[in-house]
Coordinates of C-alpha atoms and ligand atoms in Angstrom, one line a residue:
X226 CA 43.3 -7.5 39.3
X227 CA 41.2 -7.5 36.5
X228 CA 42.4 -4.3 34.2
X229 CA 38.9 -4.0 32.7
X230 CA 37.2 -3.8 35.8
X231 CA 36.1 -0.5 37.4
X232 CA 37.5 0.7 40.3
X233 CA 35.5 4.1 41.4
X234 CA 31.5 5.3 40.5
X235 CA 33.2 7.6 38.0
X236 CA 34.7 4.2 36.2
X237 CA 31.5 2.6 37.1
X238 CA 29.5 4.9 35.6
X239 CA 31.9 5.7 32.2
X240 CA 31.7 2.1 31.9
X241 CA 27.9 1.7 31.6
X242 CA 27.9 4.5 29.1
X243 CA 30.4 2.8 27.0
X244 CA 28.5 -0.5 27.2
X245 CA 25.1 1.4 26.1
X246 CA 26.3 3.2 22.8
X247 CA 28.2 -0.5 22.1
X248 CA 24.6 -1.8 22.7
X249 CA 22.6 0.7 20.8
X250 CA 25.4 1.0 17.8
X251 CA 24.3 -2.8 18.0
X252 CA 21.0 -2.4 17.9
X253 CA 21.5 1.0 14.7
X254 CA 23.5 -2.1 12.7
X255 CA 20.8 -5.0 13.3
X256 CA 17.8 -2.7 12.5
X257 CA 19.5 -1.3 9.7
X258 CA 20.1 -5.4 7.8
X259 CA 24.0 -5.9 8.9
X260 CA 22.6 -9.3 10.4
X261 CA 22.4 -10.6 6.8
X262 CA 22.4 -14.1 5.8
X263 CA 22.8 -13.9 2.5
X264 CA 24.9 -17.3 2.5
X265 CA 28.0 -15.1 1.1
X266 CA 29.3 -17.0 4.5
X267 CA 27.9 -14.2 6.5
X268 CA 26.8 -15.8 9.5
X269 CA 22.9 -16.4 10.3
X270 CA 21.9 -14.0 12.6
X271 CA 20.9 -15.9 15.7
X272 CA 16.6 -16.9 16.6
X273 CA 14.9 -14.1 17.7
X274 CA 12.9 -13.9 21.2
X275 CA 9.4 -13.0 20.6
X276 CA 7.6 -10.8 18.4
X277 CA 6.1 -7.4 17.7
X278 CA 3.1 -6.5 16.1
X279 CA 3.3 -3.1 15.0
X280 CA 0.1 -1.1 14.3
X281 CA -0.1 2.1 12.9
X282 CA -2.8 5.3 13.6
X283 CA -4.2 6.0 10.2
X284 CA -5.5 8.9 11.6
X285 CA -1.9 10.1 12.8
X286 CA -0.3 8.8 9.5
X287 CA -2.2 10.3 6.7
X288 CA -2.1 14.1 7.6
X289 CA 1.5 13.9 7.0
X290 CA 1.1 11.9 3.4
X291 CA 1.4 14.6 0.9
X292 CA 0.8 12.1 -2.1
X293 CA -2.4 10.3 -3.2
X294 CA -1.8 6.9 -5.6
X295 CA -3.6 4.2 -5.9
X296 CA -1.7 1.9 -3.0
X297 CA -1.9 4.7 -0.8
X298 CA -4.9 3.6 1.5
X299 CA -5.7 7.2 3.6
X300 CA -6.6 8.4 -0.2
X301 CA -9.2 6.2 -0.6
X302 CA -11.9 8.5 0.5
X303 CA -15.3 7.1 2.9
X304 CA -13.3 4.2 2.4
X305 CA -10.4 5.0 3.6
X306 CA -9.0 3.1 7.2
X307 CA -10.5 4.0 10.5
X308 CA -8.8 1.7 12.9
X309 CA -5.6 0.3 13.4
X310 CA -3.8 -1.0 10.0
X311 CA -0.4 -3.4 10.8
X312 CA 2.3 -2.6 9.8
X313 CA 4.4 -5.8 10.5
X314 CA 5.2 -8.2 12.5
X315 CA 8.6 -7.6 13.8
X316 CA 10.3 -10.3 15.1
X317 CA 12.7 -8.7 18.3
X318 CA 15.7 -9.4 20.8
X319 CA 14.7 -8.9 24.3
X320 CA 17.9 -6.6 24.2
X321 CA 16.1 -3.9 22.3
X322 CA 17.7 -4.7 18.9
X323 CA 16.1 -6.9 15.8
X324 CA 17.5 -8.5 13.0
X325 CA 16.9 -7.5 9.6
X326 CA 16.8 -9.2 6.1
X327 CA 17.5 -12.6 7.3
X328 CA 17.7 -14.6 3.7
X329 CA 17.4 -13.6 0.5
X330 CA 13.5 -14.9 -0.3
X331 CA 12.3 -12.1 -2.2
X332 CA 9.1 -11.4 -1.9
X333 CA 6.9 -12.9 -4.4
X334 CA 2.4 -11.4 -4.7
X335 CA 1.6 -14.8 -6.3
X336 CA 2.4 -16.3 -2.9
X337 CA -0.2 -14.5 -1.2
X338 CA -3.0 -13.8 -4.1
X339 CA -5.5 -15.6 -1.4
X340 CA -5.0 -12.8 0.9
X341 CA -4.9 -9.2 -1.0
X342 CA -8.6 -8.3 0.0
X343 CA -7.7 -9.0 3.8
X344 CA -4.3 -7.2 3.7
X345 CA -5.1 -4.5 1.4
X346 CA -8.0 -4.0 4.3
X347 CA -6.0 -4.3 7.2
X348 CA -2.6 -3.7 6.2
X349 CA -2.2 -1.3 3.9
X350 CA 0.6 0.7 2.3
X351 CA -0.6 4.5 3.9
X352 CA 2.1 6.4 1.8
X353 CA 3.3 6.6 -2.5
X354 CA 6.5 6.0 -0.4
X355 CA 8.3 2.8 -2.2
X356 CA 10.5 1.4 0.8
X357 CA 13.9 0.3 0.1
X358 CA 14.5 -3.7 -0.3
X359 CA 17.3 -5.5 1.7
X360 CA 19.3 -5.9 -0.6
X361 CA 19.0 -2.6 -3.0
X362 CA 15.8 -1.1 -5.5
X363 CA 12.9 0.0 -4.5
X364 CA 9.8 -2.4 -3.6
X365 CA 6.5 -2.1 -2.0
X366 CA 5.3 -2.0 2.0
X367 CA 4.8 -5.8 1.6
X368 CA 7.5 -6.8 0.2
X369 CA 9.6 -4.7 2.3
X370 CA 7.8 -5.7 5.7
X371 CA 7.7 -10.0 4.3
X372 CA 12.3 -9.0 3.2
X373 CA 13.5 -7.0 6.6
X374 CA 11.4 -8.7 9.2
X375 CA 9.0 -11.9 8.0
X376 CA 12.3 -13.6 7.0
X377 CA 13.6 -13.9 10.3
X378 CA 11.0 -15.2 11.9
X379 CA 11.8 -18.7 10.9
X380 CA 11.8 -20.8 12.7
X381 CA 8.4 -19.9 14.2
X382 CA 7.1 -18.7 10.8
X383 CA 9.1 -20.2 7.8
X384 CA 7.4 -18.7 4.5
X385 CA 5.8 -15.7 3.3
X386 CA 2.2 -16.9 2.7
X387 CA 2.1 -17.9 6.4
X388 CA 4.2 -14.8 7.9
X389 CA 1.5 -12.9 6.3
X390 CA -1.8 -15.3 7.3
X391 CA -0.2 -15.4 10.8
X392 CA 0.0 -11.6 11.3
X393 CA -3.5 -11.3 9.9
X394 CA -5.0 -13.8 12.6
X395 CA -2.8 -12.0 15.6
X396 CA -4.3 -8.9 14.3
X397 CA -7.7 -10.2 14.9
X398 CA -6.9 -12.1 17.5
X399 CA -6.0 -8.6 19.2
X400 CA -8.5 -6.0 18.2
X401 CA -6.9 -2.9 20.0
X402 CA -9.0 -0.4 18.2
X403 CA -12.0 -2.2 19.8
X404 CA -11.0 -2.6 22.8
X405 CA -10.2 1.2 22.6
X406 CA -13.4 2.5 21.4
X407 CA -14.7 0.0 24.8
X408 CA -13.0 1.6 26.8
X409 CA -14.0 5.8 25.6
X410 CA -11.3 5.9 23.9
X411 CA -12.7 7.2 20.3
X412 CA -11.1 8.8 17.5
X413 CA -11.4 12.8 17.8
X414 CA -10.3 15.8 17.0
X415 CA -10.3 18.0 19.8
X416 CA -10.0 14.9 22.9
X417 CA -6.9 14.2 24.9
X418 CA -6.7 10.7 26.6
X419 CA -4.6 9.9 29.2
X420 CA -1.9 7.6 27.9
X421 CA -1.8 5.4 31.2
X422 CA -5.3 5.2 30.7
X423 CA -5.1 3.7 26.9
X424 CA -2.4 1.6 27.9
X425 CA -4.5 0.0 31.4
X426 CA -7.4 -0.5 28.9
X427 CA -5.1 -2.5 26.8
X428 CA -3.2 -4.5 29.9
X429 CA -6.9 -5.4 30.9
X430 CA -7.9 -7.1 27.7
X431 CA -4.7 -8.5 26.9
X432 CA -2.5 -9.3 29.8
X433 CA 0.2 -7.7 28.8
X434 CA 2.2 -4.1 28.7
X435 CA 2.1 -2.3 25.1
X436 CA 3.9 -0.2 24.3
X437 CA 3.5 3.5 22.3
X438 CA 4.9 5.7 20.0
X439 CA 3.6 9.3 18.5
X440 CA 4.1 12.3 16.8
X441 CA 3.2 15.5 18.1
X442 CA 1.3 14.4 20.6
X443 CA -0.6 12.3 18.7
X444 CA -0.2 8.6 18.8
X445 CA 1.0 6.9 15.3
X446 CA 2.4 3.6 16.1
X447 CA 1.0 1.1 19.2
X448 CA 2.6 -2.1 19.4
X449 CA 1.6 -5.6 21.4
X450 CA 4.2 -8.4 22.1
X451 CA 4.4 -11.6 22.1
X452 CA 6.3 -14.7 22.9
X453 CA 6.6 -17.3 19.8
X454 CA 3.8 -19.3 21.0
X455 CA 1.9 -15.9 20.1
X456 CA 1.0 -15.4 24.0
X457 CA 0.5 -11.4 24.8
X458 CA 3.8 -10.0 26.9
X459 CA 5.3 -7.2 28.2
X460 CA 6.8 -4.8 25.8
X461 CA 9.1 -3.3 27.5
X462 CA 12.7 -5.3 27.3
X463 CA 15.3 -2.4 27.9
X464 CA 18.2 -3.2 29.8
X465 CA 18.1 -1.5 33.3
X466 CA 20.5 1.5 32.1
X467 CA 19.0 1.8 29.0
X468 CA 15.5 2.0 30.6
X469 CA 16.5 4.9 32.2
X470 CA 17.1 6.3 28.8
X471 CA 14.2 5.7 27.3
X472 CA 12.0 5.6 29.7
X473 CA 10.8 8.8 28.2
X474 CA 8.5 7.2 25.6
X475 CA 7.5 9.7 22.3
X476 CA 4.4 10.0 23.8
X477 CA 3.0 12.4 26.2
X478 CA 0.7 12.3 29.4
X479 CA -2.5 13.4 27.5
X480 CA -2.3 11.8 23.6
X481 CA -4.5 12.7 20.7
X482 CA -6.0 9.6 19.1
X483 CA -7.0 12.2 15.7
X484 CA -10.3 11.0 13.2
X485 CA -9.3 10.7 9.9
X486 CA -9.6 13.3 7.4
X487 CA -9.6 11.9 4.0
X488 CA -6.9 12.9 1.5
X489 CA -7.2 13.0 -2.0
X490 CA -11.0 12.5 -2.0
X491 CA -12.6 11.4 -5.5
X492 CA -14.3 14.5 -5.9
X493 CA -11.8 16.6 -4.7
X494 CA -8.2 15.4 -6.5
X495 CA -6.8 19.0 -6.0
X496 CA -6.5 18.8 -1.9
X497 CA -3.3 16.5 -2.5
X498 CA -1.6 15.8 -5.4
X499 CA -2.5 12.4 -7.2
X500 CA 0.9 10.4 -8.7
X501 CA 0.7 7.9 -11.5
X502 CA 0.9 5.1 -10.2
X503 CA 3.9 3.6 -11.5
X504 CA 6.0 7.2 -10.1
X505 CA 8.5 5.8 -7.5
X506 CA 8.9 8.7 -4.3
Ligands
LIG247 P1 10.6 4.0 12.6 O1 12.2 5.1 12.4 O2 9.9 4.7 11.6 O3 11.0 4.2 14.0 O4 11.1 2.2 12.0 C1 11.9 2.9 10.8 C2 11.5 0.3 10.8 O5 12.6 0.6 11.6 C3 9.9 0.3 10.7 O6 9.5 0.7 10.1 C4 10.8 -1.0 11.0 O7 11.2 -1.7 9.7 C5 12.3 -1.0 11.5 N1 11.9 -1.2 13.7 C6 12.0 0.1 14.7 N2 11.5 0.0 15.4 C7 11.7 -1.4 15.4 C8 11.8 -2.6 16.5 O8 11.5 -2.3 17.4 N3 11.7 -3.4 16.1 C9 11.8 -3.9 15.1 N4 11.9 -5.3 14.3 N5 11.6 -3.2 14.1 C10 11.9 -1.6 14.5

């Protein structure tokens, strides 16, 4: 008899908990840049399974932004974003983990010089913070997304320009803000909407189930998932034991979609501290 096989129900439970802990630790590791292919003899992470388009809701993210600077779109006054903006296009594994920082290809702003206008508008940073780069130091929001996630998108997306162009194209094709508006889910600082209604509106439009993340009952992020050919697919991927544990999303049954109250208006820079451009938080 195999000594490693569970013999009773309680053994089985213990076994499942151990498997779960190991897979969660695996996820943390891959998500925290340990699966690096730096050309230093470290094995390349295996090819990803699907893409997750992560969108952020400025009405929820911006009020948590405590500083203003020229790169923070929350501080654009009446030009601040009022639709879901792009967080990133993330290659993920079906087991709920993901590869990160897959090559040493560092971000080069010149490569995307022809995309800057749409990127500023639809993929802006919503904070002044500089996210950490894969190999130390701090970088721009776009640099972080390319180095952490974009470099793992091969063989579907092979270079920086195509990573940003592809992401913009997918974002335009699957316009979540428009779908929600048409279903009556409009930005509001007083309404609460059924989470199930929001999910159904997107399912009806795109024929796939999204996932959402909330902060204090307000939608903070919304994720659309795609096969490698960019056909929509469901986002839920957890194994059975994990799904029991993760079935409680960070969103309550009724959620809000706050309207953005502009920070650091051009004529009222006292509302929130403005930082010089070169100041790193
Ligand atoms: P947060 O802690 O804000 O949920 O996630 C922090 C960072 O972890 C994100 O900006 C993103 O880089 C990464 N991350 C979080 N969830 C996922 C996921 O499901 N897939 C991938 N690929 N990255 C994720």
